[in-house]
CSV table of C-alpha atoms and ligand atoms in Angstrom, one decimal:
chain,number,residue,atom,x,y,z
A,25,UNK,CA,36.0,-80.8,-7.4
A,26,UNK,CA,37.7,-78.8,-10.1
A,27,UNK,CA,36.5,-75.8,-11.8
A,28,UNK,CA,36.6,-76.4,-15.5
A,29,UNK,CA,34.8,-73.8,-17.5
A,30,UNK,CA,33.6,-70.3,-16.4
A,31,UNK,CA,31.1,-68.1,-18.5
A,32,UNK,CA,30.3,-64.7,-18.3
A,33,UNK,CA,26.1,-64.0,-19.5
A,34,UNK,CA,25.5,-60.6,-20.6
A,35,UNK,CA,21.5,-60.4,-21.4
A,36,UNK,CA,19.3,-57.8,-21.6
A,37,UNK,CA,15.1,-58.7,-21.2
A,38,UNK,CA,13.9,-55.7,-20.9
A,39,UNK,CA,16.9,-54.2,-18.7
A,40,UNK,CA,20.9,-55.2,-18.6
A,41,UNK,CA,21.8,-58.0,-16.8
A,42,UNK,CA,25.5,-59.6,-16.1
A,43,UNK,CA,25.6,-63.4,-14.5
A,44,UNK,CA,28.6,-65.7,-14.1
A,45,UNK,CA,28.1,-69.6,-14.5
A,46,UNK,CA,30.6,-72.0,-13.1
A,47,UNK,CA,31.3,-75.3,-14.3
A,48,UNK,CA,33.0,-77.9,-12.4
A,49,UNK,CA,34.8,-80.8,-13.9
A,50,UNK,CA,32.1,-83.4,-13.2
A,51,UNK,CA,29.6,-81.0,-15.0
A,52,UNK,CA,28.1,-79.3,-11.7
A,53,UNK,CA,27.2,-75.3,-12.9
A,54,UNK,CA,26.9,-72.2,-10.3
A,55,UNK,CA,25.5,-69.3,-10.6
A,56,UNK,CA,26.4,-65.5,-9.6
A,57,UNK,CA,25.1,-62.1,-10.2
A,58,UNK,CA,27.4,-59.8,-11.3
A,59,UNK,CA,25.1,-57.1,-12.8
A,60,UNK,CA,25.9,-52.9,-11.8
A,61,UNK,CA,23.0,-50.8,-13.3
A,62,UNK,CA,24.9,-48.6,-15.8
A,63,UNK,CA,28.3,-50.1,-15.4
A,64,UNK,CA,27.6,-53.6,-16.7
A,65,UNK,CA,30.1,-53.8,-19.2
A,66,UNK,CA,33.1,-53.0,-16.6
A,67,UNK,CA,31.9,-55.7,-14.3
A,68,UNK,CA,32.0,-58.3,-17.5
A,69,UNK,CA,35.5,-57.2,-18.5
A,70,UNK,CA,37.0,-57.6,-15.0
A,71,UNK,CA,35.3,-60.9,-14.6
A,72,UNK,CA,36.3,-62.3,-18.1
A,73,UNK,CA,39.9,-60.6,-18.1
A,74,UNK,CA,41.2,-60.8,-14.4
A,75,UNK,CA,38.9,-63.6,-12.7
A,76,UNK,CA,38.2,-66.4,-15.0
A,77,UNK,CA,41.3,-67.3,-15.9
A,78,UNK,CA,42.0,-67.7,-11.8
A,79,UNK,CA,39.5,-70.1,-11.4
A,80,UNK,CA,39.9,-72.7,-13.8
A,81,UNK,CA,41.8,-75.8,-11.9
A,82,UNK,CA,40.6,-74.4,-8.6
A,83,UNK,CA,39.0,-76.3,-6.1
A,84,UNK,CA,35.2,-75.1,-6.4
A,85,UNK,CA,34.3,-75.8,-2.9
A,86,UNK,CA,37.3,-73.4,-1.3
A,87,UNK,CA,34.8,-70.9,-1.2
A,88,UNK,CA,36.4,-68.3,1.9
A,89,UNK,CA,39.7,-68.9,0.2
A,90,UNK,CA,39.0,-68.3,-3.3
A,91,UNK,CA,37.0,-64.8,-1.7
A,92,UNK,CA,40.2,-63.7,0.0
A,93,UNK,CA,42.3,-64.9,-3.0
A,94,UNK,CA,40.4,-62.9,-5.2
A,95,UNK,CA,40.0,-60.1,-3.1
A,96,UNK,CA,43.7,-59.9,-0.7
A,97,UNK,CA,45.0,-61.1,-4.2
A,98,UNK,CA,44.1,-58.6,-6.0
A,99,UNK,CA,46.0,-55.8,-3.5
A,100,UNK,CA,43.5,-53.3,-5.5
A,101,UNK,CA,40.6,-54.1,-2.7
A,102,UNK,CA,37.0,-52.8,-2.6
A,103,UNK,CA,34.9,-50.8,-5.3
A,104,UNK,CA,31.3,-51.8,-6.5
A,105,UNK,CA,33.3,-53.2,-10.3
A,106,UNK,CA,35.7,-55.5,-7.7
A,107,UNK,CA,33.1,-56.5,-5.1
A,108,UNK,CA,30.2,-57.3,-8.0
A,109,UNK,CA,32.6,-59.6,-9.9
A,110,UNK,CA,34.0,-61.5,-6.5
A,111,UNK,CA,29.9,-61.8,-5.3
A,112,UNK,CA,29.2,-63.5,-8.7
A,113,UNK,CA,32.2,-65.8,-8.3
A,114,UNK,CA,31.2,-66.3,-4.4
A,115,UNK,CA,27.3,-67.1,-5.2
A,116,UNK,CA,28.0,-69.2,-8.0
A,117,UNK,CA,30.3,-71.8,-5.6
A,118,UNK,CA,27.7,-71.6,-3.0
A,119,UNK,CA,24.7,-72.4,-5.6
A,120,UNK,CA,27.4,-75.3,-6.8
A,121,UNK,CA,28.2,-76.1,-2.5
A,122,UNK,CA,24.5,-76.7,-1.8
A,123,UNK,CA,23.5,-78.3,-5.2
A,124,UNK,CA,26.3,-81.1,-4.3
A,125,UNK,CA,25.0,-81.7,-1.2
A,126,UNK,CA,21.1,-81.6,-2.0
A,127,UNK,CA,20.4,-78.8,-0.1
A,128,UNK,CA,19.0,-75.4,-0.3
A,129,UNK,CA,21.3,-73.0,0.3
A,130,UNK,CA,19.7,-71.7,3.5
A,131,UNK,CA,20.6,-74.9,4.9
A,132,UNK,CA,24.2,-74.5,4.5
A,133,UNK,CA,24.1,-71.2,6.1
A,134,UNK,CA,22.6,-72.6,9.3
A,135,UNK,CA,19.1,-73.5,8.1
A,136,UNK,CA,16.1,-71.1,8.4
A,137,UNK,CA,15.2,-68.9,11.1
A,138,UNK,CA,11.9,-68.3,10.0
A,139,UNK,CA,8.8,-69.5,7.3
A,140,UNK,CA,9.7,-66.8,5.0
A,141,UNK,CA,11.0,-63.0,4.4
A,142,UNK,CA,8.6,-60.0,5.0
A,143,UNK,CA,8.6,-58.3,1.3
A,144,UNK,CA,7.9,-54.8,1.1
A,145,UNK,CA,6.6,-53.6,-2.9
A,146,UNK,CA,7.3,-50.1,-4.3
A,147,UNK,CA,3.8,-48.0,-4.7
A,148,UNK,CA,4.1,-44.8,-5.9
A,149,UNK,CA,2.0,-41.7,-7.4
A,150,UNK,CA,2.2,-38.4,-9.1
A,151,UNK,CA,-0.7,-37.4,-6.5
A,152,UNK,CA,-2.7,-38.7,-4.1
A,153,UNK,CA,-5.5,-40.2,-5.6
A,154,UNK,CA,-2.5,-42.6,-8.0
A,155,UNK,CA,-0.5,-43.5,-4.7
A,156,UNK,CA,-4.0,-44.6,-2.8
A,157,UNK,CA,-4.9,-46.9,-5.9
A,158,UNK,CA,-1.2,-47.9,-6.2
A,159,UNK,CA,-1.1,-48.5,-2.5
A,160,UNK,CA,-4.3,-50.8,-2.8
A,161,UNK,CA,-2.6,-52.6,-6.0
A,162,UNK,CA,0.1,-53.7,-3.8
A,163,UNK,CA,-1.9,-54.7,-0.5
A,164,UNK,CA,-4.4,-56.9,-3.3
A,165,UNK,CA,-1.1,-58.1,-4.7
A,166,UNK,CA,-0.4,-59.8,-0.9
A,167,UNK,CA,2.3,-57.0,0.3
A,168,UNK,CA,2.4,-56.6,3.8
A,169,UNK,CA,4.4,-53.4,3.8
A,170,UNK,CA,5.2,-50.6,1.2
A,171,UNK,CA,7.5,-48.1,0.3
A,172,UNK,CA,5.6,-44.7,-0.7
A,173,UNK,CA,7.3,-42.4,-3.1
A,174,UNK,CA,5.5,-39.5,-4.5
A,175,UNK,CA,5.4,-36.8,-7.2
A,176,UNK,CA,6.6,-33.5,-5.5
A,177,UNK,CA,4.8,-30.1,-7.1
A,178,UNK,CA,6.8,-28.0,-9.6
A,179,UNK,CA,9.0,-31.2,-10.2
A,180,UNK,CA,8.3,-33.2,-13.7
A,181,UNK,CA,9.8,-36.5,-12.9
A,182,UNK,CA,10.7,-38.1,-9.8
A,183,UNK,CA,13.0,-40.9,-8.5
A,184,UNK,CA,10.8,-44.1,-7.8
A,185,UNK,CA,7.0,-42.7,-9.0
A,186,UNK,CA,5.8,-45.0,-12.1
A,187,UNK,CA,4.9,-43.4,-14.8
A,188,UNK,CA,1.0,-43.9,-14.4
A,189,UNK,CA,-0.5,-45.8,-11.4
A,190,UNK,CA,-1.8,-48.2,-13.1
A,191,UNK,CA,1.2,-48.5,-15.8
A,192,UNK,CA,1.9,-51.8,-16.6
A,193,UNK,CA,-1.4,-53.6,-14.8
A,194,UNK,CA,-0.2,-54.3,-11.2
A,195,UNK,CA,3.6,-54.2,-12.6
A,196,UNK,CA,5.4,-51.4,-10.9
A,197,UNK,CA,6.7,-49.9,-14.2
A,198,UNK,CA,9.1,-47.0,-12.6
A,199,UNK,CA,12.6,-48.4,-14.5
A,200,UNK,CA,15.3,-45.8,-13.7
A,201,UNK,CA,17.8,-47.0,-16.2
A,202,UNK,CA,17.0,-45.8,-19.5
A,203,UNK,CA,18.5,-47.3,-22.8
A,204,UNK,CA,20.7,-45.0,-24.8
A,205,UNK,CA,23.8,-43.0,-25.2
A,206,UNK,CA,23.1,-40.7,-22.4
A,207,UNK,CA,21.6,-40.7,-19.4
A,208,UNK,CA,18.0,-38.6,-19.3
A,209,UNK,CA,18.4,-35.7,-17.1
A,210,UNK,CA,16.0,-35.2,-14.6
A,211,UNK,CA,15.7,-31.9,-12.0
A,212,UNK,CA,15.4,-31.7,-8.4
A,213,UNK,CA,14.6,-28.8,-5.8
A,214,UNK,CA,14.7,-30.7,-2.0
A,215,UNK,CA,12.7,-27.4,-0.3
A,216,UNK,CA,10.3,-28.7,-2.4
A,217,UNK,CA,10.3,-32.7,-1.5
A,218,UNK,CA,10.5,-31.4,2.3
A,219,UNK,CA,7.5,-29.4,2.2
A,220,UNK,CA,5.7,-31.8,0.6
A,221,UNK,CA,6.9,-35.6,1.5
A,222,UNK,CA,5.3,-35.3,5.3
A,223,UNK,CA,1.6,-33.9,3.8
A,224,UNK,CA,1.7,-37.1,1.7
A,225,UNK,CA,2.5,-39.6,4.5
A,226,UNK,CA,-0.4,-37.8,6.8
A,227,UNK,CA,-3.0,-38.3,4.2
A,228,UNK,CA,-1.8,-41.8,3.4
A,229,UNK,CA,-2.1,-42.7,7.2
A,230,UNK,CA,-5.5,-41.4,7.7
A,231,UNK,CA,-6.3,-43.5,4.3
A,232,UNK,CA,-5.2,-47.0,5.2
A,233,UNK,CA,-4.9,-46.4,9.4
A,234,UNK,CA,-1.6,-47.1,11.7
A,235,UNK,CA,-0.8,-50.6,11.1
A,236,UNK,CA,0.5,-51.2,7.8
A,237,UNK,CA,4.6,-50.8,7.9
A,238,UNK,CA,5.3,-47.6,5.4
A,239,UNK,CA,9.0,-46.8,4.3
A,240,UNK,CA,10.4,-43.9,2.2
A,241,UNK,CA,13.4,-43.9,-0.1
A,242,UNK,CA,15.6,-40.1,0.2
A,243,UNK,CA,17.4,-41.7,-2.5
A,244,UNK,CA,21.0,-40.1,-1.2
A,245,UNK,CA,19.4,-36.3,-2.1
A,246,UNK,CA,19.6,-34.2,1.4
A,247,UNK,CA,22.5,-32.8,3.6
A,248,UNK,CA,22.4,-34.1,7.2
A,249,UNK,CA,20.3,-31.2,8.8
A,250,UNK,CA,17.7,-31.6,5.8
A,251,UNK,CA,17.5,-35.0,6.4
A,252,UNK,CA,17.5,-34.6,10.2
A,253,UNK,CA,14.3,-32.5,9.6
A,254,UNK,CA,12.4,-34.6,7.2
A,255,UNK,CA,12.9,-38.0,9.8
A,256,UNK,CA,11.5,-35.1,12.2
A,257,UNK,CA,8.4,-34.2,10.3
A,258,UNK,CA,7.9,-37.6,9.5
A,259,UNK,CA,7.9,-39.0,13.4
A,260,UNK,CA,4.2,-38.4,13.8
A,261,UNK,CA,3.8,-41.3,10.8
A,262,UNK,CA,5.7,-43.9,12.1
A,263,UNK,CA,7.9,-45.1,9.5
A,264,UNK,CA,9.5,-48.7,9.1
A,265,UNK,CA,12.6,-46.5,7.9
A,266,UNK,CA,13.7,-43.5,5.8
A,267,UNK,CA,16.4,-44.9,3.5
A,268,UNK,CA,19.5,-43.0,2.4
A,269,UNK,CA,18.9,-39.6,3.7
A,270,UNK,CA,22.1,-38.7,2.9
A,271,UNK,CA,24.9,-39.3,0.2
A,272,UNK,CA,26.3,-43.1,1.0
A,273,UNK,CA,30.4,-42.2,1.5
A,274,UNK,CA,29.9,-39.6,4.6
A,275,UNK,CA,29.1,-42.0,7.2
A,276,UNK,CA,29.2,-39.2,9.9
A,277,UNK,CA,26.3,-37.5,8.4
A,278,UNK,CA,24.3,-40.1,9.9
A,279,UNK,CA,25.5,-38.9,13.3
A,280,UNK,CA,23.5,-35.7,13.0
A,281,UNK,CA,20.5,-37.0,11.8
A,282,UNK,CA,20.6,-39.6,14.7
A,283,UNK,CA,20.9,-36.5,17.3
A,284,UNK,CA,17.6,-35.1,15.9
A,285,UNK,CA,14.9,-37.9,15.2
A,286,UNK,CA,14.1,-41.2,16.2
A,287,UNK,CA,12.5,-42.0,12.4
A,288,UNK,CA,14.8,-45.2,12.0
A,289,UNK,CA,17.2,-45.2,9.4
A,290,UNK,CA,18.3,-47.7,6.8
A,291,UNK,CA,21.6,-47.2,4.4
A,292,UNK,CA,23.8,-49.4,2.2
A,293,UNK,CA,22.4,-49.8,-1.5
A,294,UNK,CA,25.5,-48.4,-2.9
A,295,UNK,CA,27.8,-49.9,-0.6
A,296,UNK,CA,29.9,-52.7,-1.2
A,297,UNK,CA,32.1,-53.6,2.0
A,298,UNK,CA,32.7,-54.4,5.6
A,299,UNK,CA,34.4,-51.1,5.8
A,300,UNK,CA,32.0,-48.9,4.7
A,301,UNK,CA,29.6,-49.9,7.8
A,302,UNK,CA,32.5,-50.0,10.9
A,303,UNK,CA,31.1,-46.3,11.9
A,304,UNK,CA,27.5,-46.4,11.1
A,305,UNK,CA,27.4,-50.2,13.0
A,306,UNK,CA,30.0,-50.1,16.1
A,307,UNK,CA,27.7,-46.1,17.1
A,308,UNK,CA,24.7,-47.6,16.4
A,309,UNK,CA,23.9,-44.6,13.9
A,310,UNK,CA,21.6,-46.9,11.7
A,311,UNK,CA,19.0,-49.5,11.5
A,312,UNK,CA,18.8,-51.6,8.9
A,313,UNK,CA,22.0,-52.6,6.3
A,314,UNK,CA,20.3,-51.7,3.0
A,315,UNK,CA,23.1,-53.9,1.0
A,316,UNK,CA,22.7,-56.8,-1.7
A,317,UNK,CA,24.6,-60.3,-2.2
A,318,UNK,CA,25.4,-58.6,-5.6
A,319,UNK,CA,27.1,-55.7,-4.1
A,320,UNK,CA,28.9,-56.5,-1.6
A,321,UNK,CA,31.3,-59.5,-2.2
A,322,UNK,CA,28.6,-62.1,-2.3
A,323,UNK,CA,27.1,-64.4,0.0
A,324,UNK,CA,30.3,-64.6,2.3
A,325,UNK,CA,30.9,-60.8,2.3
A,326,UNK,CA,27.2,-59.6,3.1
A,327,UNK,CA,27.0,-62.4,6.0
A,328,UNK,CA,30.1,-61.3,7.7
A,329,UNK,CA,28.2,-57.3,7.9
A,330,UNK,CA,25.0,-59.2,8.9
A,331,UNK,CA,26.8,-60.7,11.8
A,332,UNK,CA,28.8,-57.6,13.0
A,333,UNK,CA,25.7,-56.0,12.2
A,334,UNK,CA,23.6,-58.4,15.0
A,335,UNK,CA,26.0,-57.4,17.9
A,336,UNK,CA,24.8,-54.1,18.0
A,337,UNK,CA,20.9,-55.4,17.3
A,338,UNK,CA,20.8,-53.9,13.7
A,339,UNK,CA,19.4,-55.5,11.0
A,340,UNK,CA,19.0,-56.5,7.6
A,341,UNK,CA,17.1,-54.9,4.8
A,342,UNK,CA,19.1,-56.1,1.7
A,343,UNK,CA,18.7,-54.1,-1.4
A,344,UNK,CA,16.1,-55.4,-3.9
A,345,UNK,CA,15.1,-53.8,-7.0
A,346,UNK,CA,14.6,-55.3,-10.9
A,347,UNK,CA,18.5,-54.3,-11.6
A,348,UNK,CA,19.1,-57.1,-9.2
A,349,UNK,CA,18.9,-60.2,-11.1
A,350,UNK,CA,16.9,-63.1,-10.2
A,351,UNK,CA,19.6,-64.9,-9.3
A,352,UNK,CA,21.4,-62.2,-6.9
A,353,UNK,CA,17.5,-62.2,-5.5
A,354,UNK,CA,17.7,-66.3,-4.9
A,355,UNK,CA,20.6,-65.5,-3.1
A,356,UNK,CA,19.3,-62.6,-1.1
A,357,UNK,CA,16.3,-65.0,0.1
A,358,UNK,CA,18.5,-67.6,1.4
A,359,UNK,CA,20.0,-65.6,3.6
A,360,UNK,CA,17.0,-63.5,4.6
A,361,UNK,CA,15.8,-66.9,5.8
A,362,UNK,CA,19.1,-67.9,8.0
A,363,UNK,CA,20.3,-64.9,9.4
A,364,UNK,CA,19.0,-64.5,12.6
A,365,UNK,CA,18.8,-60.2,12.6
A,366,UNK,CA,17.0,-60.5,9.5
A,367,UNK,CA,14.4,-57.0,9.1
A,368,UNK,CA,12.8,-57.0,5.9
A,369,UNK,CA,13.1,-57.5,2.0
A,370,UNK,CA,12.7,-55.6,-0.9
A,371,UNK,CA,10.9,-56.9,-3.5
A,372,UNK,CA,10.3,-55.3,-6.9
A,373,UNK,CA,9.3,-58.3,-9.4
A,374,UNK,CA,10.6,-59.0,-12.6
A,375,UNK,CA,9.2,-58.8,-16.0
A,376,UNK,CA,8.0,-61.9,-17.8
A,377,UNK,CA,10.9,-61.8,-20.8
A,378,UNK,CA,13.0,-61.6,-17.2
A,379,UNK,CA,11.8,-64.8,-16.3
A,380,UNK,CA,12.1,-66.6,-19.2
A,381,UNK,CA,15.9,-66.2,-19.1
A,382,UNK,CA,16.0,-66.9,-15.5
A,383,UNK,CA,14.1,-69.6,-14.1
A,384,UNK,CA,13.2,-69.5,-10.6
A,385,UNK,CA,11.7,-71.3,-8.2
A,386,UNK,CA,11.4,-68.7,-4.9
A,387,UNK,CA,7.4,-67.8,-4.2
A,388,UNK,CA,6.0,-64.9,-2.7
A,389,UNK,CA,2.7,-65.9,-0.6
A,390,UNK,CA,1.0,-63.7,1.8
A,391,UNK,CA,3.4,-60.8,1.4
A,392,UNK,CA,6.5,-63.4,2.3
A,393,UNK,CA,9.2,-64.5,-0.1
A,394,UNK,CA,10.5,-68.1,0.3
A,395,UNK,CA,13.2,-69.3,-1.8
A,396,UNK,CA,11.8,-72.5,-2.7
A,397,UNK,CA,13.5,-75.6,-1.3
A,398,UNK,CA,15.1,-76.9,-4.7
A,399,UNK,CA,19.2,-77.4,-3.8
A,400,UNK,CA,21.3,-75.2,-4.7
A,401,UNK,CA,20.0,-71.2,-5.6
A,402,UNK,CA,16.9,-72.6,-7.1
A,403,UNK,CA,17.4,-70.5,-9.9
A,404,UNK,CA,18.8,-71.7,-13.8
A,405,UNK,CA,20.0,-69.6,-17.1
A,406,UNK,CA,18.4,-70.3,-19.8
A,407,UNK,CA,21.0,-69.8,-22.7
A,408,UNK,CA,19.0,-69.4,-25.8
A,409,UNK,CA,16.9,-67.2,-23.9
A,410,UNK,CA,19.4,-64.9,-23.1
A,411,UNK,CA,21.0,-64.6,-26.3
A,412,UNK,CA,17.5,-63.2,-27.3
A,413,UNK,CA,17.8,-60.6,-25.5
A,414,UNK,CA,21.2,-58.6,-26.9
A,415,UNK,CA,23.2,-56.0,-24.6
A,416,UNK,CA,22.3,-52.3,-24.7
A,417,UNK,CA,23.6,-49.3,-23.3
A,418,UNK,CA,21.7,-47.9,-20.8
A,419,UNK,CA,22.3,-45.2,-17.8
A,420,UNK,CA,20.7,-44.4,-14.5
A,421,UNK,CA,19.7,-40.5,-14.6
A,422,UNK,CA,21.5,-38.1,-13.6
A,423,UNK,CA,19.5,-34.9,-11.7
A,424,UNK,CA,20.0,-31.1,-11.8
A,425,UNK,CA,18.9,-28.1,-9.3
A,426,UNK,CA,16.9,-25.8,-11.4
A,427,UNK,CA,20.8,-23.1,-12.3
A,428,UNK,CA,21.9,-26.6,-13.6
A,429,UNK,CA,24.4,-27.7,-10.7
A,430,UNK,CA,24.8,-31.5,-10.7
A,431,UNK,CA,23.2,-33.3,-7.5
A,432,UNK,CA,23.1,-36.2,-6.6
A,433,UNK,CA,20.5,-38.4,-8.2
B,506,EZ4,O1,17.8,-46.6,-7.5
B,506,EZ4,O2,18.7,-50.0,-7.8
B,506,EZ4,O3,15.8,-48.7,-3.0
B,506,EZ4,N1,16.0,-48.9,-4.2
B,506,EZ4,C1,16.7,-48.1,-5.0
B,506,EZ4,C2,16.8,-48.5,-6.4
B,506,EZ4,C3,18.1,-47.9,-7.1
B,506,EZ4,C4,18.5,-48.7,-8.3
B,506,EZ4,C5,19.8,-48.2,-8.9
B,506,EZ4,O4,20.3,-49.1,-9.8
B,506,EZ4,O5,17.1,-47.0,-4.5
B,506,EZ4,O6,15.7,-48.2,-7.1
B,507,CO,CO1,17.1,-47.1,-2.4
């Protein structure tokens, strides 16, 4: 089954979005994800420059050989631009693998484990009384556990709080990426977010009690010992998992926090192989593998972590925010659903003008996502939609202390 045509989709509903479609000679079409928040363009360029013209005439069901070809073959190996265009090109002959047979694509990977993956939704606040309504948004919307971010004192804007609670009716409205020719500059001060991040998740479990699973996002901001005494202060609140504590590349950081609090951990968002995870997996220094399909050399790379991942009992938590398209979140669900160490999914959903250039099928019901049993990804692209919706620029932030230094955002 030859590949005969390959397309690379750049669209932009709302936010930026990058998607490969195969086509195979008898007219079967794939699709991948491809899309790096702020980077797009470089991910489209490798893709149409360097890997379409590979893939016509190959065989679209060689999927481990066409991954190795495109990543041994490359001798260049690793980076988010290389491992986003080799995911799109991997999820796209899986969606085409299980559309052949009939099949979901769970069932290819082993069938599912479970009736559907535990979602956790983003609420945030500038103060308490936003996060409690925010908070009660989400557990009406059917979310079984939440991420809490809040606005710190002093600080005007912060990663991952929504502009107003109520923002876009029960839509979490905190985009980071912001369209135009610079990235918006945001400022940071972490004595500040330590002193008050603990207050926050002691009023919020007197509020709603000790059941419902909370996590927090450090979004990469604190040095190990900082980090190590935030996961302390935040023991007495029982959290699902504080997520990137520290910056991504210094795996050994992790080891210090580890010596100092039992607050699990959860890392991997900006990740994108294998090797970045050897450390943090074979000591045990983690819990949860924070990575996407997207990121992380597709279907085939992210289940190979998953599994070296399960030997040491650690499990998933893939990466799931709106910069994630819907197809790289198809994906994502199918696997959630197979793996057997799966932990939890995030789930931020996507705006309407979103959906009308994807079409999916997966459902969220009872605070679980299921990715519909339609073969294939059980997502399509629709074309005309997407051309609606031109390409524009658009950068993450980038955050200063308050003398100006650059930190990490
Ligand atoms: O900032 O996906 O856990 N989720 C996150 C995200 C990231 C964005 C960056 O593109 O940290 O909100
Ligand atoms: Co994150």
């Amino acid at each position: 089954m030859k590949i005969a045509a390959v397309d690379v989709v750049v669209t932009s509903p709302g936010r930026n979005f990058v998607t490969l479609r195969i086509t195979t000679e008898d007219g079967i079409t794939g699709l991948g994800d491809a899309t790096l928040n702020g980077r797009e363009l470089a991910v489209e360029a490798y893709l149409r420059e360097h890997v379409v013209p590979l893939l016509i005439g190959r065989d679209a069901h060689d999927i481990e050989d066409t991954w190795q070809y495109l990543y041994r073959g490359a001798y260049w190996r690793r980076g988010p631009v290389t491992m986003a265009a080799i995911a799109a090109v991997d999820t796209a002959l899986w969606d085409i693998k299980a559309r052949v047979a009939g099949m979901p694509l769970y069932q290819l990977l082993g069938g599912a484990c479970r009736v559907g993956a535990l979602a956790y939704g983003h609420a945030s606040g500038r103060d308490l009384p936003e996060l409690f309504d925010s908070i009660r948004l989400h557990l009406e919307l059917g979310f079984r556990a939440i991420r809490v971010q809040t606005g710190i004192p002093g600080l005007d804007t912060v990663y991952g709080v929504a502009a107003s609670a109520a923002g876009g009716g029960d839509r979490y409205d905190y985009e980071p990426a912001r369209a135009g020719v610079l990235p918006v500059e945001e400022s940071w001060d972490t004595r500040a977010y330590l002193r008050h991040v603990p207050s926050v998740f002691e009023a919020v479990r007197a509020e709603f009690g000790p059941e419902l699973p909370l996590l927090h996002d450090g979004h990469h901001r604190m040095t190990p010992i900082e980090a190590a005494r935030l996961g302390k202060s935040l023991e007495p609140y029982d959290l699902f998992w504080l997520e990137d504590a520290t910056p991504g590349e210094d795996q050994a950081a992790l080891r210090l926090i580890r010596q100092h609090t039992t607050t699990p951990l959860a890392i991997g968002e900006v990740f994108n192989s294998i090797h970045d995870y050897t450390t943090l997996l074979s000591e045990r220094l983690i819990d949860y593998v924070r990575s996407a399909v997207t990121h992380t050399g597709g279907v085939t790379g992210l289940k190979k972590v998953l599994d070296f991942a399960a030997v040491y009992g650690i499990k998933s938590g893939m990466h799931g925010p709106t910069d994630i398209s819907p197809v790289g979140m198809a994906a994502a669900l199918h696997l959630d659903l197979a793996v057997h160490n799966f932990g939890i999914q995030e789930y931020m959903r996507h705006t309407p003008a979103t959906l009308e250039v994807f079409r999916t099928s997966y459902t969220f019901v009872d605070g679980l996502l299921h990715p519909s049993d339609t073969p294939g990804l059980g997502v399509e692209l629709d074309l005309d939609a997407a051309e609606r919706f031109p390409y524009r620029p658009a950068y993450l932030p980038v955050n200063r202390l308050a003398d100006g230094t650059l930190h990490d955002w």
